[in-house]
Coordinates of C-alpha atoms and ligand atoms in Angstrom, one line a residue:
M69 CA 196.7 217.4 -5.8
K70 CA 193.9 214.8 -5.9
K71 CA 194.1 213.5 -9.5
R72 CA 190.4 212.8 -9.5
I73 CA 189.7 216.6 -9.2
L74 CA 191.0 217.0 -12.7
D75 CA 188.0 215.0 -14.0
L76 CA 185.5 217.4 -12.5
Q77 CA 184.2 220.8 -13.8
P78 CA 183.6 223.7 -11.5
Y79 CA 179.9 224.7 -11.2
K80 CA 179.0 226.7 -14.3
P81 CA 176.2 229.2 -13.6
G82 CA 173.8 229.7 -16.5
K83 CA 173.7 233.0 -18.3
S84 CA 172.5 235.9 -16.3
P85 CA 169.5 238.0 -17.4
E86 CA 171.9 240.9 -18.1
D87 CA 173.9 238.7 -20.5
I88 CA 170.8 237.7 -22.4
K89 CA 169.4 241.3 -22.6
R90 CA 172.7 242.4 -24.2
E91 CA 173.0 239.4 -26.5
Y92 CA 169.5 239.4 -27.9
N93 CA 168.8 243.1 -27.5
I94 CA 165.7 242.7 -25.5
D95 CA 164.8 244.5 -22.3
K96 CA 162.7 242.0 -20.4
V97 CA 164.3 238.7 -19.3
I98 CA 162.8 236.2 -16.9
K99 CA 165.0 233.6 -15.3
L100 CA 163.2 230.3 -14.9
A101 CA 166.3 228.2 -14.6
S102 CA 167.1 227.9 -10.9
N103 CA 163.8 227.1 -9.2
E104 CA 163.9 230.4 -7.3
N105 CA 160.8 231.7 -5.6
P106 CA 159.2 234.3 -8.0
Y107 CA 157.4 236.0 -5.1
G108 CA 160.7 236.7 -3.2
C109 CA 160.5 236.1 0.6
S110 CA 158.4 237.1 3.5
P111 CA 158.4 240.9 4.1
H112 CA 159.4 240.2 7.7
V113 CA 162.8 239.0 6.5
E114 CA 163.9 242.4 5.3
T115 CA 163.0 244.3 8.5
T116 CA 164.6 241.6 10.7
V117 CA 167.8 241.5 8.7
L118 CA 168.1 245.3 8.5
S119 CA 167.6 245.5 12.3
S120 CA 170.6 243.1 12.9
L121 CA 172.9 245.0 10.4
H122 CA 174.5 247.0 13.3
D123 CA 176.2 243.8 14.5
T124 CA 178.8 243.2 11.8
A125 CA 182.0 243.0 13.9
T126 CA 181.0 240.0 16.0
Y127 CA 181.2 236.4 14.7
P128 CA 177.9 234.7 14.1
D129 CA 176.5 232.2 16.6
G130 CA 178.2 229.0 15.4
Y131 CA 175.5 226.9 17.1
A132 CA 172.7 228.9 15.5
T133 CA 171.0 228.7 18.9
E134 CA 167.9 230.7 18.2
L135 CA 167.2 229.2 14.8
R136 CA 168.0 225.8 16.1
K137 CA 165.3 226.2 18.8
K138 CA 162.8 227.5 16.3
V139 CA 163.4 224.7 13.8
S140 CA 163.3 222.0 16.5
D141 CA 160.0 223.3 17.7
H142 CA 158.7 223.6 14.1
L143 CA 159.6 220.0 13.3
H144 CA 159.1 218.5 16.8
V145 CA 162.7 217.1 16.9
D146 CA 165.4 217.6 19.5
E147 CA 167.8 220.4 19.0
N148 CA 170.8 218.0 18.7
Q149 CA 169.2 216.3 15.7
L150 CA 169.9 219.4 13.5
L151 CA 172.9 220.5 11.5
F152 CA 172.8 223.9 9.7
G153 CA 174.8 224.6 6.6
S154 CA 175.5 227.4 4.1
G155 CA 172.7 226.1 1.9
L156 CA 172.1 222.4 1.4
D157 CA 175.0 222.5 -1.0
E158 CA 177.3 222.8 2.0
V159 CA 175.4 220.2 4.0
I160 CA 175.9 217.7 1.1
Q161 CA 179.6 218.5 1.1
I162 CA 179.9 218.0 4.8
I163 CA 178.0 214.7 4.8
S164 CA 180.2 213.4 1.9
R165 CA 183.4 214.5 3.6
V166 CA 182.6 212.7 6.8
L167 CA 181.0 209.5 5.5
L168 CA 183.1 208.7 2.4
C169 CA 186.5 207.2 2.1
E170 CA 188.5 206.3 -1.0
G171 CA 187.0 203.1 -2.5
D172 CA 183.6 203.5 -0.9
N173 CA 180.6 204.0 -3.1
I174 CA 177.4 206.0 -3.2
I175 CA 174.1 205.1 -4.9
T176 CA 171.8 207.6 -6.5
A177 CA 169.9 208.2 -9.8
N178 CA 171.4 209.2 -13.1
E179 CA 169.3 212.3 -13.4
T180 CA 169.2 214.0 -10.1
F181 CA 170.9 216.8 -8.1
P182 CA 174.5 216.7 -9.3
Q183 CA 176.2 217.7 -6.1
Y184 CA 175.8 214.1 -4.6
K185 CA 178.0 212.8 -7.3
H186 CA 180.4 215.8 -7.4
H187 CA 181.4 215.4 -3.7
A188 CA 181.5 211.6 -3.9
I189 CA 184.2 211.9 -6.6
I190 CA 186.1 214.5 -4.7
E191 CA 186.2 212.1 -1.7
G192 CA 187.4 209.2 -4.0
A193 CA 184.2 207.3 -3.8
Q194 CA 182.6 205.4 -6.7
V195 CA 179.2 206.7 -8.0
R196 CA 176.5 204.2 -8.9
E197 CA 173.9 206.0 -10.9
I198 CA 170.7 203.9 -11.3
P199 CA 168.6 205.2 -14.3
L200 CA 165.4 206.8 -13.4
D201 CA 162.3 204.7 -14.1
N202 CA 159.9 207.0 -16.0
G203 CA 161.3 210.0 -14.1
S204 CA 161.2 208.3 -10.7
F205 CA 163.8 206.8 -8.5
D206 CA 164.1 203.0 -9.1
L207 CA 164.5 201.9 -5.5
D208 CA 164.7 198.2 -6.4
G209 CA 167.5 198.9 -8.8
M210 CA 169.2 201.0 -6.2
F211 CA 168.9 198.3 -3.5
Q212 CA 170.4 195.8 -5.8
A213 CA 173.4 198.1 -6.4
I214 CA 174.3 198.1 -2.7
D215 CA 177.4 196.2 -1.6
D216 CA 179.7 196.2 1.4
R217 CA 181.4 199.4 0.3
T218 CA 178.2 201.4 0.0
K219 CA 178.1 204.3 2.5
I220 CA 175.3 206.6 1.3
V221 CA 172.1 206.3 -0.7
W222 CA 171.0 209.7 -2.0
I223 CA 167.3 210.2 -2.8
C224 CA 165.9 213.5 -4.0
N225 CA 162.2 213.7 -3.2
P226 CA 160.6 215.3 -5.2
N227 CA 163.4 214.8 -7.6
N228 CA 165.3 217.6 -9.3
P229 CA 165.1 217.8 -12.4
S230 CA 162.1 215.4 -13.0
G231 CA 159.8 216.8 -10.3
T232 CA 158.4 213.3 -9.6
Y233 CA 158.0 211.9 -6.0
L234 CA 158.2 208.7 -4.1
N235 CA 155.3 207.9 -1.8
E236 CA 155.6 207.0 1.9
E237 CA 154.9 203.3 1.4
T238 CA 157.6 202.9 -1.2
L239 CA 160.1 204.8 0.8
V240 CA 159.5 203.0 4.1
R241 CA 159.8 199.6 2.4
F242 CA 163.2 200.7 1.1
L243 CA 164.3 202.0 4.4
E244 CA 163.4 198.7 6.1
K245 CA 165.6 196.8 3.7
V246 CA 168.7 199.0 3.6
P247 CA 171.3 197.9 6.2
P248 CA 171.5 200.2 9.2
E249 CA 175.1 201.1 8.6
I250 CA 174.3 202.7 5.2
V251 CA 173.0 206.2 5.5
V252 CA 170.0 207.1 3.4
V253 CA 169.9 210.9 2.7
L254 CA 166.5 212.2 1.7
D255 CA 166.9 215.6 0.0
E256 CA 163.6 217.4 0.5
A257 CA 164.6 220.8 -1.0
Y258 CA 161.1 221.1 -2.5
Y259 CA 159.2 219.6 0.5
E260 CA 157.0 222.6 1.0
Y261 CA 155.6 222.6 -2.5
V262 CA 154.3 219.0 -2.5
T263 CA 150.5 218.6 -2.5
A264 CA 150.3 214.8 -3.0
D265 CA 148.6 213.1 0.0
D266 CA 150.9 210.0 0.0
Y267 CA 154.1 212.0 0.0
P268 CA 156.2 210.8 2.9
N269 CA 155.9 212.4 6.3
S270 CA 159.7 212.0 6.7
I271 CA 160.4 213.6 10.1
P272 CA 158.4 211.0 12.2
L273 CA 160.2 208.3 10.2
L274 CA 163.5 209.5 11.9
A275 CA 162.3 207.9 15.1
H276 CA 162.2 204.4 13.4
F277 CA 165.3 204.7 11.1
N278 CA 168.6 205.8 12.6
H279 CA 170.2 205.7 9.2
L280 CA 167.9 208.3 7.7
I281 CA 168.9 211.9 7.2
V282 CA 166.4 214.5 5.9
L283 CA 167.6 217.7 4.2
R284 CA 165.5 220.9 4.0
T285 CA 166.4 224.3 2.8
F286 CA 165.3 228.0 3.0
S287 CA 166.3 228.6 -0.6
K288 CA 163.2 227.5 -2.4
A289 CA 159.7 228.0 -0.9
Y290 CA 161.0 230.4 1.7
G291 CA 162.7 232.5 -0.9
L292 CA 166.1 232.9 0.8
A293 CA 168.5 231.5 -1.8
A294 CA 170.7 234.6 -1.5
F295 CA 171.3 234.0 2.2
R296 CA 172.6 230.4 1.9
I297 CA 171.0 228.4 4.7
G298 CA 169.6 224.9 4.9
Y299 CA 169.8 222.0 7.3
A300 CA 170.0 218.3 7.9
V301 CA 167.8 216.4 10.5
G302 CA 168.8 213.0 11.7
N303 CA 169.7 210.7 14.6
A304 CA 171.6 212.8 17.2
Q305 CA 174.7 210.6 17.4
L306 CA 175.1 210.6 13.6
I307 CA 174.5 214.3 13.3
E308 CA 177.1 214.8 16.1
K309 CA 179.7 213.0 14.1
I310 CA 178.9 214.8 10.9
N311 CA 179.0 218.1 12.7
I312 CA 182.8 217.7 13.3
A313 CA 183.5 218.6 9.7
R314 CA 181.3 221.7 9.8
L315 CA 183.2 225.0 9.8
P316 CA 182.7 226.9 13.1
F317 CA 180.9 229.9 11.6
N318 CA 179.4 228.4 8.4
T319 CA 176.1 230.2 8.5
S320 CA 176.1 234.0 8.9
T321 CA 174.2 236.1 11.5
F322 CA 172.1 237.5 8.7
A323 CA 171.2 234.1 7.2
Q324 CA 170.2 232.9 10.7
Q325 CA 168.1 236.0 11.3
A326 CA 166.5 235.7 7.8
A327 CA 165.6 232.0 8.3
L328 CA 164.1 232.8 11.7
A329 CA 161.9 235.5 10.3
A330 CA 160.9 233.4 7.3
L331 CA 160.0 230.5 9.5
E332 CA 157.7 232.7 11.5
D333 CA 155.7 233.7 8.4
Q334 CA 154.1 230.4 7.4
D335 CA 151.3 232.3 5.7
F336 CA 153.7 233.6 3.1
V337 CA 154.9 230.1 2.3
K338 CA 151.4 228.8 2.2
E339 CA 150.4 231.5 -0.3
C340 CA 153.5 230.8 -2.5
V341 CA 152.7 227.1 -2.4
R342 CA 149.0 227.7 -3.3
K343 CA 149.9 229.9 -6.3
N344 CA 152.6 227.4 -7.4
A345 CA 150.1 224.5 -7.4
E346 CA 147.6 226.6 -9.5
C347 CA 150.3 227.5 -12.1
L348 CA 151.6 224.0 -12.2
R349 CA 148.1 222.7 -12.8
D350 CA 147.6 225.2 -15.7
F351 CA 151.0 224.2 -17.1
Q352 CA 150.3 220.5 -17.0
Q353 CA 146.9 221.0 -18.6
T354 CA 148.4 223.0 -21.4
L355 CA 151.1 220.4 -22.0
Q356 CA 148.4 217.7 -22.2
R357 CA 146.4 219.8 -24.7
L358 CA 149.5 220.3 -26.8
N359 CA 150.5 216.7 -26.6
V360 CA 153.8 217.5 -25.1
E361 CA 155.4 214.8 -22.9
Y362 CA 156.3 215.8 -19.3
Y363 CA 156.9 214.3 -15.9
P364 CA 154.1 215.1 -13.5
S365 CA 155.6 217.5 -11.0
Q366 CA 155.2 218.1 -7.2
A367 CA 157.7 220.9 -7.1
N368 CA 158.0 224.5 -8.4
F369 CA 159.4 223.4 -11.8
I370 CA 158.4 221.1 -14.5
F371 CA 160.4 218.8 -16.8
V372 CA 159.2 219.0 -20.4
R373 CA 160.5 216.1 -22.5
M374 CA 161.9 217.0 -25.9
A375 CA 163.9 215.2 -28.5
S376 CA 165.8 218.4 -29.3
P377 CA 166.0 220.3 -26.0
M378 CA 168.6 222.9 -27.1
E379 CA 166.2 224.0 -29.9
L380 CA 163.4 224.8 -27.3
F381 CA 166.0 226.3 -24.9
N382 CA 167.2 228.7 -27.7
F383 CA 163.6 229.5 -28.7
F384 CA 162.8 230.5 -25.2
L385 CA 166.0 232.5 -24.8
K386 CA 165.3 234.7 -27.8
K387 CA 162.0 235.5 -26.2
G388 CA 163.7 236.4 -22.9
Y389 CA 163.0 233.2 -20.9
I390 CA 166.0 231.4 -19.4
V391 CA 165.2 227.8 -18.8
R392 CA 167.5 224.8 -18.0
P393 CA 168.4 222.4 -20.7
F394 CA 169.0 218.7 -20.1
P395 CA 169.9 215.9 -22.6
N396 CA 166.3 214.8 -22.9
G397 CA 164.3 217.9 -22.2
V398 CA 164.1 221.3 -20.4
R399 CA 163.4 222.1 -16.8
I400 CA 161.2 225.2 -16.4
T401 CA 160.7 226.9 -13.1
I402 CA 157.1 227.9 -12.4
G403 CA 157.0 231.6 -12.3
T404 CA 154.2 234.0 -11.3
K405 CA 150.7 233.7 -12.8
E406 CA 151.5 236.3 -15.4
Q407 CA 154.9 234.8 -16.3
N408 CA 153.3 231.4 -16.5
K409 CA 150.8 232.6 -19.0
E410 CA 153.5 234.2 -21.2
V411 CA 155.7 231.1 -21.1
L412 CA 152.8 228.8 -22.0
A413 CA 151.9 231.0 -24.9
A414 CA 155.5 230.9 -26.1
L415 CA 155.5 227.1 -25.7
E416 CA 152.3 226.8 -27.7
D417 CA 153.9 228.9 -30.5
Y418 CA 156.9 226.6 -30.5
V419 CA 154.8 223.4 -30.6
K420 CA 152.5 224.7 -33.3
G421 CA 155.5 225.9 -35.4
H422 CA 156.8 222.4 -35.3
V423 CA 153.5 220.8 -36.5
F424 CA 153.2 223.1 -39.5
N425 CA 156.8 223.3 -40.6
Ligands
PLP91 C1 168.3 223.8 -4.9 C2 168.7 222.5 -4.4 C3 169.6 222.3 -3.3 C4 170.5 223.3 -2.8 O1 169.9 224.3 -2.2 P1 170.7 225.3 -1.3 O2 170.1 225.1 0.1 O3 170.4 226.6 -1.9 O4 172.1 225.0 -1.3 C5 169.8 221.0 -2.9 N1 169.1 219.9 -3.4 C6 168.2 220.1 -4.4 C7 167.5 218.9 -4.9 C8 168.0 221.4 -4.9 O5 167.2 221.5 -6.0

């Protein structure tokens, strides 16, 4: 066995709403811990997937032909620039598996999506975690950490868990400096939610930077987390090599159908994004009024900074809200308008309780 595996922990899912209901004897629990879409997915997804349920005995289309065509039209890229995975989780695994050898290194931030590090360790690569600078990726620090064994730079934009983003100018300056043999992976899992004008328009950048790979998923704004489907977009030659490590039937017929239907209903996504932006604005205004520190977010979650995050986590839990604790705060998924109101009222109770105790 690879000895380094013993240093790692398997992914530990948070407590389920059912666990919490039993434990605290409450009947309403809202999970705001995994940045799932509180509005579900487009209604077209259900009809489309149900109509393909008769076809269970045949293997899925390993090339995801129909979906590939649709996504390539949607993004204005060539079909051979795409690689589909069973969620971005799998895409991250495949990229790591292909690009990393023992003794190589990756560069990323210290508080970001944990799978970049996890797979680097499995492949025997060293992980250089550059501290976030006020919640944002420190690209200068990351550039300085590059050496001749660096193979991948992982950037999450907007970043999970901080919700902050890098603008196009900052990103382009970085891409221009990074040597072309080092792959820069831009994880845009929350791309659809961003409202900032200077957020990078990353797909056109692929024409200028052959070492750039952009990741997108159907799990967040499209509301298809249960189906497991996401993709990478990059230079065709690079994608072709990475594709070698992909399992032949890694995305199911139903996931492909669901993604197709979801992509066709852009109005649904737009509406989710609009509601999210509204709730996010209310959330940030309340935090300002209560004098609670947070990172300004462009995603469907917000990182509230707290000296004792477990205390706030447990406070929320008793009230039936599952949020995600981190060493320096909690990450709260933006729910529906009604959920948001309730969560903000609870947060206000918590903060006021602290002032007067
Ligand atoms: C949720 C998330 C993913 C994984 O998404 P799946 O497509 O569901 O595997 C990847 N990166 C980031 C930053 C995420 O937050």
